[in-house]
Coordinates of C-alpha atoms and ligand atoms in Angstrom, one line a residue:
X1 CA 71.8 -11.9 67.4
X2 CA 74.8 -10.2 68.8
X3 CA 73.4 -10.1 72.3
X4 CA 72.5 -13.8 72.1
X5 CA 76.1 -14.8 71.2
X6 CA 77.4 -12.7 74.0
X7 CA 75.0 -14.2 76.4
X8 CA 76.1 -17.7 75.3
X9 CA 79.7 -16.8 75.7
X10 CA 79.1 -15.4 79.1
X11 CA 77.4 -18.5 80.4
X12 CA 80.1 -20.7 78.9
X13 CA 82.8 -18.5 80.5
X14 CA 80.9 -18.6 83.8
X15 CA 80.5 -22.4 83.8
X16 CA 84.2 -22.8 82.9
X17 CA 85.0 -20.6 85.8
X18 CA 82.8 -22.5 88.2
X19 CA 84.5 -25.7 86.9
X20 CA 87.9 -24.4 87.6
X21 CA 89.9 -26.3 90.2
X22 CA 91.7 -24.0 92.6
X23 CA 94.4 -25.0 95.1
X24 CA 95.7 -22.5 97.6
X25 CA 99.2 -23.4 99.0
X26 CA 100.5 -21.8 102.2
X27 CA 103.9 -22.9 103.4
X28 CA 102.9 -21.8 107.0
X29 CA 100.2 -24.5 107.0
X30 CA 102.5 -27.4 107.9
X31 CA 100.7 -30.6 109.0
X32 CA 103.9 -32.4 110.1
X33 CA 107.1 -34.0 108.9
X34 CA 106.9 -36.6 106.2
X35 CA 108.7 -39.1 108.4
X36 CA 111.4 -41.2 106.6
X37 CA 109.7 -44.3 108.0
X38 CA 106.8 -43.7 105.7
X39 CA 109.0 -45.3 103.1
X40 CA 109.3 -48.6 104.9
X41 CA 108.8 -52.0 103.3
X42 CA 107.9 -55.5 104.4
X43 CA 109.4 -58.9 103.9
X44 CA 107.5 -62.0 104.9
X45 CA 108.4 -65.7 104.8
X46 CA 105.9 -66.3 102.0
X47 CA 106.3 -67.5 98.4
X48 CA 109.6 -66.2 96.9
X49 CA 110.0 -63.0 99.0
X50 CA 112.8 -64.3 101.1
X51 CA 114.0 -67.5 99.5
X52 CA 114.6 -66.8 95.8
X53 CA 114.1 -63.1 96.3
X54 CA 116.2 -61.4 98.9
X55 CA 118.1 -64.6 99.7
X56 CA 119.4 -67.3 97.3
X57 CA 122.2 -69.3 98.6
X58 CA 124.6 -70.5 95.8
X59 CA 123.2 -68.1 93.2
X60 CA 125.9 -66.4 91.1
X61 CA 123.9 -63.2 91.8
X62 CA 124.3 -63.6 95.6
X63 CA 127.1 -62.6 97.8
X64 CA 129.0 -65.0 100.1
X65 CA 126.1 -64.9 102.7
X66 CA 123.4 -65.7 100.1
X67 CA 122.0 -62.1 99.8
X68 CA 121.0 -61.3 96.2
X69 CA 123.2 -58.3 95.3
X70 CA 120.9 -57.1 92.5
X71 CA 117.9 -57.1 94.9
X72 CA 119.9 -55.2 97.5
X73 CA 120.8 -52.6 94.9
X74 CA 117.2 -52.3 93.7
X75 CA 116.0 -52.0 97.4
X76 CA 118.5 -49.2 98.1
X77 CA 117.5 -47.3 94.9
X78 CA 113.8 -47.7 95.9
X79 CA 114.7 -45.6 99.0
X80 CA 113.6 -48.2 101.6
X81 CA 114.2 -46.9 105.1
X82 CA 112.7 -49.6 107.3
X83 CA 112.0 -53.3 106.9
X84 CA 109.2 -55.2 108.7
X85 CA 109.8 -58.9 109.2
X86 CA 109.0 -61.9 109.4
X87 CA 105.2 -61.4 108.7
X88 CA 102.4 -60.9 108.2
X89 CA 100.3 -64.0 108.8
X90 CA 103.6 -66.0 109.0
X91 CA 104.5 -64.2 112.3
X92 CA 101.6 -65.8 114.2
X93 CA 103.0 -69.3 113.8
X94 CA 106.7 -68.5 113.8
X95 CA 109.2 -69.8 116.4
X96 CA 112.2 -67.5 116.1
X97 CA 114.4 -70.0 118.0
X98 CA 114.1 -72.3 115.0
X99 CA 116.0 -69.7 112.9
X100 CA 119.2 -69.3 114.9
X101 CA 122.4 -71.2 115.2
X102 CA 124.2 -73.4 112.6
X103 CA 122.0 -73.5 109.5
X104 CA 122.3 -77.2 108.9
X105 CA 120.9 -77.9 112.4
X106 CA 117.9 -75.7 112.1
X107 CA 114.6 -77.6 111.8
X108 CA 112.4 -77.5 108.7
X109 CA 108.9 -76.6 109.7
X110 CA 105.5 -76.4 107.9
X111 CA 104.2 -72.9 107.8
X112 CA 100.5 -73.2 108.5
X113 CA 99.8 -69.5 107.6
X114 CA 100.6 -70.0 103.9
X115 CA 101.0 -73.8 103.7
X116 CA 104.7 -73.4 102.9
X117 CA 107.8 -75.3 103.9
X118 CA 110.1 -73.2 106.1
X119 CA 113.7 -74.3 106.1
X120 CA 114.7 -71.6 108.7
X121 CA 117.9 -70.9 106.8
X122 CA 117.0 -67.3 106.9
X123 CA 116.4 -66.3 110.5
X124 CA 117.0 -63.4 113.0
X125 CA 120.8 -63.0 112.3
X126 CA 120.3 -63.2 108.6
X127 CA 117.5 -60.6 108.7
X128 CA 119.4 -58.2 110.9
X129 CA 122.6 -58.4 108.9
X130 CA 120.6 -57.9 105.8
X131 CA 119.2 -54.6 107.2
X132 CA 122.7 -53.5 108.2
X133 CA 124.1 -54.2 104.8
X134 CA 121.3 -52.5 102.9
X135 CA 121.1 -49.6 105.4
X136 CA 117.5 -49.9 106.6
X137 CA 116.0 -49.9 110.1
X138 CA 114.8 -53.3 111.2
X139 CA 111.2 -53.8 112.5
X140 CA 110.4 -57.2 114.0
X141 CA 106.9 -58.5 114.5
X142 CA 106.5 -60.9 117.4
X143 CA 104.2 -63.9 117.5
X144 CA 101.1 -63.0 119.5
X145 CA 99.1 -65.9 117.8
X146 CA 100.6 -69.2 118.9
X147 CA 103.6 -67.6 120.6
X148 CA 104.3 -66.8 124.2
X149 CA 105.2 -63.7 126.2
X150 CA 108.4 -65.4 127.3
X151 CA 109.4 -66.0 123.7
X152 CA 108.9 -62.4 122.9
X153 CA 110.9 -61.2 125.8
X154 CA 113.7 -63.6 125.0
X155 CA 113.8 -62.4 121.4
X156 CA 114.5 -58.9 122.6
X157 CA 117.2 -60.3 124.9
X158 CA 118.8 -62.1 121.9
X159 CA 118.9 -59.1 119.7
X160 CA 119.5 -56.2 122.2
X161 CA 121.1 -57.3 125.5
X162 CA 124.6 -56.1 126.0
X163 CA 125.3 -57.9 129.3
X164 CA 126.1 -61.6 129.7
X165 CA 122.9 -63.6 129.7
X166 CA 121.6 -66.8 128.3
X167 CA 120.1 -65.4 125.1
X168 CA 122.8 -62.7 124.6
X169 CA 125.4 -65.4 124.9
X170 CA 123.5 -67.5 122.3
X171 CA 123.8 -64.5 120.0
X172 CA 127.5 -64.3 120.7
X173 CA 127.9 -68.0 120.0
X174 CA 126.2 -67.5 116.7
X175 CA 128.9 -65.0 115.7
X176 CA 127.5 -61.6 116.9
X177 CA 129.0 -59.9 119.9
X178 CA 127.6 -56.4 119.6
X179 CA 123.8 -56.1 120.2
X180 CA 121.8 -55.3 117.1
X181 CA 119.7 -52.7 119.0
X182 CA 116.4 -53.4 117.3
X183 CA 114.2 -50.5 118.1
X184 CA 110.9 -51.2 116.4
X185 CA 108.8 -54.2 117.6
X186 CA 105.3 -55.1 116.4
X187 CA 103.0 -56.7 119.0
X188 CA 101.6 -59.2 116.5
X189 CA 99.9 -59.1 113.2
X190 CA 96.2 -58.8 112.3
X191 CA 95.2 -60.7 115.4
X192 CA 91.6 -59.5 115.0
X193 CA 91.3 -61.6 111.8
X194 CA 89.8 -65.1 112.1
X195 CA 92.3 -66.2 109.4
X196 CA 95.1 -65.6 111.8
X197 CA 96.7 -68.5 113.7
X198 CA 95.9 -67.8 117.4
X199 CA 93.2 -65.2 116.5
X200 CA 92.0 -63.4 119.6
X201 CA 89.2 -61.0 120.6
X202 CA 90.2 -57.5 121.6
X203 CA 90.2 -58.2 125.4
X204 CA 92.4 -61.3 125.1
X205 CA 94.7 -59.6 122.7
X206 CA 95.1 -56.5 124.8
X207 CA 95.9 -58.6 127.9
X208 CA 98.5 -60.6 126.0
X209 CA 100.0 -57.6 124.3
X210 CA 100.2 -55.5 127.5
X211 CA 102.1 -58.2 129.3
X212 CA 104.4 -58.8 126.3
X213 CA 105.1 -55.1 126.1
X214 CA 105.9 -55.0 129.8
X215 CA 108.3 -58.0 129.6
X216 CA 110.0 -56.8 126.4
X217 CA 110.5 -53.3 127.9
X218 CA 112.1 -54.8 131.0
X219 CA 114.8 -56.1 128.7
X220 CA 115.1 -52.9 126.7
X221 CA 113.1 -49.8 127.8
X222 CA 114.1 -47.9 124.7
X223 CA 112.2 -50.0 122.2
X224 CA 109.2 -48.7 120.3
X225 CA 106.1 -50.8 120.1
X226 CA 103.4 -51.1 117.4
X227 CA 100.0 -52.5 118.5
X228 CA 98.1 -54.7 116.1
X229 CA 95.2 -52.5 114.9
X230 CA 92.2 -53.9 113.1
X231 CA 92.5 -54.7 109.4
X232 CA 89.2 -56.4 109.2
X233 CA 86.8 -54.1 107.4
X234 CA 84.2 -56.7 106.5
X235 CA 80.6 -55.9 107.1
X236 CA 80.4 -58.0 110.3
X237 CA 83.7 -56.8 111.7
X238 CA 83.9 -54.2 114.4
X239 CA 87.2 -52.6 113.5
X240 CA 86.5 -49.4 115.4
X241 CA 85.6 -51.3 118.6
X242 CA 88.8 -53.4 118.3
X243 CA 91.0 -50.2 118.0
X244 CA 89.2 -48.5 120.8
X245 CA 89.8 -51.3 123.2
X246 CA 93.4 -51.8 122.2
X247 CA 94.2 -48.1 122.4
X248 CA 92.4 -47.8 125.8
X249 CA 94.2 -50.8 127.3
X250 CA 97.6 -50.3 125.7
X251 CA 97.9 -46.5 125.7
X252 CA 100.6 -46.4 128.3
X253 CA 102.8 -48.9 126.4
X254 CA 102.5 -48.4 122.7
X255 CA 104.0 -45.9 120.3
X256 CA 102.0 -46.8 117.2
X257 CA 98.8 -48.7 116.2
X258 CA 98.9 -50.4 112.8
X259 CA 96.5 -50.1 109.9
X260 CA 96.5 -52.3 106.8
X261 CA 94.8 -51.6 103.5
X262 CA 94.9 -53.5 100.1
X263 CA 92.9 -52.2 97.1
X264 CA 92.0 -53.6 93.7
X265 CA 90.4 -52.6 90.5
X266 CA 87.9 -55.5 90.3
X267 CA 85.3 -53.5 88.4
X268 CA 87.7 -52.1 85.9
X269 CA 86.6 -48.6 86.9
X270 CA 89.7 -46.3 87.2
X271 CA 87.9 -43.5 89.1
X272 CA 86.5 -45.9 91.6
X273 CA 89.8 -47.6 92.1
X274 CA 91.7 -44.4 92.6
X275 CA 88.9 -43.1 94.7
X276 CA 90.1 -45.5 97.4
X277 CA 92.2 -42.5 98.6
X278 CA 89.0 -41.2 100.3
X279 CA 88.7 -44.5 102.2
X280 CA 92.3 -44.4 103.3
X281 CA 91.8 -40.8 104.5
X282 CA 88.7 -41.9 106.4
X283 CA 90.3 -44.8 108.1
X284 CA 93.2 -42.6 109.2
X285 CA 90.8 -40.0 110.4
X286 CA 88.8 -42.5 112.5
X287 CA 92.0 -44.0 114.1
X288 CA 93.3 -40.5 114.8
X289 CA 90.1 -39.7 116.6
X290 CA 90.4 -42.9 118.6
X291 CA 93.9 -42.1 119.6
X292 CA 92.9 -38.6 120.7
X293 CA 90.0 -40.1 122.7
X294 CA 92.3 -42.7 124.4
X295 CA 94.8 -40.0 125.4
X296 CA 92.2 -37.4 126.3
X297 CA 92.5 -35.9 129.8
X298 CA 95.7 -37.8 130.4
X299 CA 98.5 -35.4 129.8
X300 CA 102.2 -36.2 129.5
X301 CA 101.6 -39.6 128.0
X302 CA 103.7 -40.9 125.1
X303 CA 102.3 -39.9 121.7
X304 CA 100.7 -42.6 119.7
X305 CA 101.0 -42.6 115.9
X306 CA 99.7 -44.7 113.0
X307 CA 101.9 -47.3 111.4
X308 CA 100.3 -48.1 108.0
X309 CA 102.5 -51.2 108.0
X310 CA 100.8 -53.1 105.1
X311 CA 99.5 -51.3 102.1
X312 CA 99.4 -52.0 98.3
X313 CA 97.3 -53.0 95.4
X314 CA 96.5 -56.7 95.8
X315 CA 93.5 -58.5 94.2
X316 CA 94.7 -60.7 91.3
X317 CA 97.2 -63.2 92.8
X318 CA 95.1 -64.1 95.9
X319 CA 94.9 -67.5 97.5
X320 CA 94.9 -70.6 95.3
X321 CA 94.5 -68.9 91.9
X322 CA 98.3 -68.7 91.7
X323 CA 99.2 -70.9 94.6
X324 CA 100.1 -69.0 97.8
X325 CA 102.8 -67.1 96.0
X326 CA 101.0 -63.7 95.7
X327 CA 103.0 -63.0 92.5
X328 CA 101.0 -60.0 91.4
X329 CA 102.0 -58.5 88.1
X330 CA 101.5 -54.7 88.3
X331 CA 100.4 -52.5 85.5
X332 CA 100.4 -48.8 84.8
X333 CA 97.1 -48.0 86.7
X334 CA 98.6 -49.7 89.8
X335 CA 101.5 -47.2 89.6
X336 CA 98.9 -44.4 89.8
X337 CA 97.6 -46.0 93.0
X338 CA 101.0 -45.6 94.6
X339 CA 100.5 -41.8 94.3
X340 CA 97.0 -42.2 95.8
X341 CA 98.5 -43.9 99.0
X342 CA 101.3 -41.5 99.4
X343 CA 99.1 -38.5 98.9
X344 CA 96.9 -39.7 101.8
X345 CA 99.9 -40.5 104.0
X346 CA 101.3 -37.0 103.3
X347 CA 97.9 -35.3 103.9
X348 CA 97.9 -37.0 107.3
X349 CA 101.5 -36.6 108.1
X350 CA 100.6 -35.4 111.6
X351 CA 99.7 -39.0 112.6
X352 CA 101.0 -41.4 109.9
X353 CA 104.7 -41.7 111.0
X354 CA 105.4 -45.1 109.5
X355 CA 104.2 -47.1 106.5
X356 CA 105.3 -50.3 104.9
X357 CA 104.6 -51.3 101.4
X358 CA 103.7 -55.0 101.3
X359 CA 106.0 -56.4 100.1
X360 CA 109.6 -56.1 98.9
X361 CA 110.3 -58.8 96.3
X362 CA 108.1 -61.1 94.2
X363 CA 105.3 -61.3 96.7
X364 CA 103.0 -58.3 95.8
X365 CA 106.2 -56.4 95.2
X366 CA 107.9 -53.7 93.1
X367 CA 110.9 -56.0 92.4
X368 CA 110.5 -59.3 90.6
X369 CA 113.2 -61.9 90.2
X370 CA 114.1 -65.1 88.5
X371 CA 117.3 -67.0 88.7
X372 CA 118.9 -64.9 86.0
X373 CA 118.0 -61.4 87.2
X374 CA 115.1 -59.1 88.0
X375 CA 112.8 -56.5 86.5
X376 CA 111.2 -53.5 88.1
X377 CA 107.4 -53.3 88.1
X378 CA 105.7 -50.1 87.2
X379 CA 104.8 -49.4 90.9
X380 CA 108.5 -49.1 91.6
X381 CA 109.0 -45.7 90.1
X382 CA 106.4 -43.5 92.1
X383 CA 107.6 -45.1 95.3
X384 CA 111.2 -44.1 94.6
X385 CA 110.2 -40.6 93.5
X386 CA 107.9 -39.8 96.5
X387 CA 110.7 -41.0 98.7
X388 CA 112.7 -37.9 97.8
X389 CA 110.2 -35.9 99.9
X390 CA 111.2 -37.6 103.1
X391 CA 111.8 -35.1 105.9
X392 CA 109.8 -32.4 104.1
X393 CA 106.9 -30.6 105.8
X394 CA 103.6 -31.8 104.5
X395 CA 101.2 -28.9 103.9
X396 CA 97.5 -28.5 104.4
X397 CA 95.9 -27.3 101.2
X398 CA 92.7 -25.5 100.4
X399 CA 91.2 -27.4 97.4
X400 CA 88.1 -26.3 95.6
X401 CA 87.0 -28.6 92.8
X402 CA 83.6 -29.4 91.3
X403 CA 84.0 -33.2 91.3
X404 CA 86.5 -35.6 92.9
X405 CA 89.0 -36.2 90.1
X406 CA 91.9 -34.4 91.6
X407 CA 93.9 -36.2 94.4
X408 CA 96.6 -33.9 95.7
X409 CA 99.2 -33.5 98.4
X410 CA 102.0 -31.0 98.8
X411 CA 105.3 -30.8 100.8
X412 CA 107.8 -28.1 101.4
X413 CA 111.6 -28.4 101.8
X414 CA 112.7 -25.3 103.7
X415 CA 116.5 -25.8 103.0
X416 CA 116.1 -25.2 99.3
X417 CA 112.7 -23.4 99.4
X418 CA 111.2 -26.1 97.2
X419 CA 107.5 -26.8 96.9
X420 CA 106.5 -30.3 95.8
X421 CA 103.0 -30.6 94.3
X422 CA 101.9 -34.3 94.0
X423 CA 99.0 -34.5 91.6
X424 CA 97.0 -37.6 90.7
X425 CA 94.4 -37.2 88.0
X426 CA 91.9 -40.0 88.7
X427 CA 90.0 -39.6 85.5
X428 CA 90.3 -42.1 82.7
X429 CA 89.2 -39.5 80.1
X430 CA 89.4 -36.0 81.4
X431 CA 92.4 -33.6 81.6
X432 CA 92.4 -31.3 84.6
X433 CA 93.3 -27.6 84.6
X434 CA 94.4 -26.5 88.0
X435 CA 95.0 -23.0 89.3
X436 CA 97.6 -22.9 92.1
X437 CA 97.7 -19.8 94.3
X438 CA 100.6 -19.4 96.5
X439 CA 99.8 -17.5 99.7
X440 CA 103.5 -16.8 100.5
X441 CA 106.3 -16.6 98.1
X442 CA 106.3 -16.3 94.3
X443 CA 106.7 -19.5 92.3
X444 CA 109.7 -19.4 90.1
X445 CA 109.1 -19.2 86.3
X446 CA 110.5 -22.7 85.9
X447 CA 109.7 -26.1 87.5
X448 CA 110.9 -29.7 87.4
X449 CA 108.1 -32.0 86.2
X450 CA 108.2 -35.7 87.0
X451 CA 105.3 -37.6 85.3
X452 CA 103.9 -41.1 84.8
X453 CA 101.4 -41.5 82.1
X454 CA 100.6 -44.2 79.5
X455 CA 98.0 -44.7 76.8
X456 CA 97.4 -48.3 78.1
X457 CA 96.2 -48.5 81.7
X458 CA 97.0 -52.2 81.7
X459 CA 100.6 -52.0 80.4
X460 CA 103.0 -54.3 82.3
X461 CA 106.7 -55.1 82.5
X462 CA 108.5 -58.4 82.2
X463 CA 112.1 -59.8 82.2
X464 CA 114.2 -57.9 79.7
X465 CA 111.4 -55.4 79.0
X466 CA 110.8 -53.1 81.9
X467 CA 111.1 -49.7 80.2
X468 CA 107.5 -49.4 79.0
X469 CA 106.0 -47.7 82.0
X470 CA 108.6 -45.2 83.2
X471 CA 108.4 -41.7 84.4
X472 CA 109.4 -38.8 82.1
X473 CA 111.1 -35.7 83.6
X474 CA 111.5 -32.3 82.1
X475 CA 111.9 -28.6 82.9
X476 CA 108.8 -26.6 82.3
X477 CA 107.9 -22.9 82.2
X478 CA 105.2 -21.8 84.6
X479 CA 102.9 -19.0 83.5
X480 CA 103.2 -17.2 86.8
X481 CA 101.0 -14.1 87.4
X482 CA 100.3 -12.6 90.8
X483 CA 101.8 -15.5 92.7
X484 CA 99.5 -17.9 90.8
X485 CA 99.7 -20.2 87.8
X486 CA 97.5 -22.7 85.9
X487 CA 98.7 -26.1 85.0
X488 CA 97.3 -29.0 83.0
X489 CA 97.3 -32.6 84.2
X490 CA 96.3 -35.1 81.5
X491 CA 93.8 -37.9 82.1
X492 CA 95.1 -40.8 84.2
X493 CA 98.4 -39.3 85.1
X494 CA 100.6 -38.9 88.2
X495 CA 102.7 -35.7 88.3
X496 CA 105.2 -34.3 90.8
X497 CA 105.9 -30.7 90.2
X498 CA 108.9 -29.2 92.0
X499 CA 108.6 -25.5 92.2
X500 CA 111.1 -23.0 93.7
X501 CA 109.5 -20.3 95.8
X502 CA 111.2 -16.9 96.0
Ligands
LIG1 O1 100.9 -59.2 102.8 C1 100.2 -60.4 102.7 C2 99.3 -60.7 103.9 O2 98.3 -59.7 104.0 C3 100.0 -60.6 105.2 O3 100.6 -61.8 105.6 C4 98.8 -60.3 106.2 O4 99.2 -59.6 107.3 C5 97.8 -59.6 105.3 O5 96.6 -60.1 105.4

């Protein structure tokens, strides 16, 4: 009887041991810098993102130029570093020349991307002044759909030319003498998608983009260019072939290739939803390989990185079900998905050097306004917190786990010897016990814990009530022994543990 109990215990202990999740952390295994531009954002002329979001002329909440002060503050507190504009799909039908000069003389146009009315009262100068005021780097996406190469070249001349020239003088006439010095330029948006105005095949796009790049660089050789990568992952689409062609043809001109990913929890299956991190990793891996192949055997070429310049949860407010306003209301489980995206960007910090949440205000956005004010959606908080790791070194981890419930990334800040462990528990039901083993340095006995968790996965915020799904921070004691400690991560939680290494 005694022997039997012992045998049972031994097998239980053994299975607990084999179930244990182990993570080895080595601060020498740096993958790359978490580039500050990974905390970029995106503002499109669509629904109430610009008009009624960032910009509301005559509103008591706006400044003299029409910029909503409450939105600017929330943008700064979100930690946004870079802002992509004017689209998105909108970019492929946009004539930037309609949006300069005296506002009352600007033409009102129909936007055929989203079937909207574009008054053009917010144009290039309004966007670039907004970026200066908020303190973010501008990123302009040119029109490679219905637009022309000449228009693209002239746009760079308007924003960046210091000498006297037709377009630089137009800028001066519009009140701005000093060039804006716009550094980041997108060579179009999702041009591989049949939904795009002026959709092209990979050959036609590459020819157009190559000549546009050449013409734009003749105006300002210092600009950085982002090629439109494929975002069409449908069964019939050849996203790999598109990227291969674009990289091969444009490799001498581009600095980034873009990737876009939207996810949704259509099946109401949390583990599957948060399992999208594996798909994001895979897409990055494939594009990294294509970049390596395009540059192979051709030394001394410019490096090419990935700009993940549209990403978010987006599946409820699509198309006509809410009009083309894309006013997605985010819940707690969507906040967990923010951790999923950032963990993937951090794991791949060698190649993901820019990422833009789509979008900033109202349109699939963390900030939601009405005429009286705004509220912060649950997705706001993880974005702001992960942003504190900008500039840190991302680490490559050894992870051993029986299933796939743990999604993790880690970064290290050398100046204050701080290790950040970013842990997403994808499970709806199961807590995870994780043993961390530090390969160098002893974890301090205390750590700062930031955590988001909620009993209701579907909990949302609204006006006057945006405190329901908020992070909780506390100082915790770590049971450190032999440079290792074990920590519990409750079901459906996102935790950032800041540990000092001695
Ligand atoms: O962000 C919404 C839309 O999603 C963008 O306009 C487009 O680029 C993508 O398909």
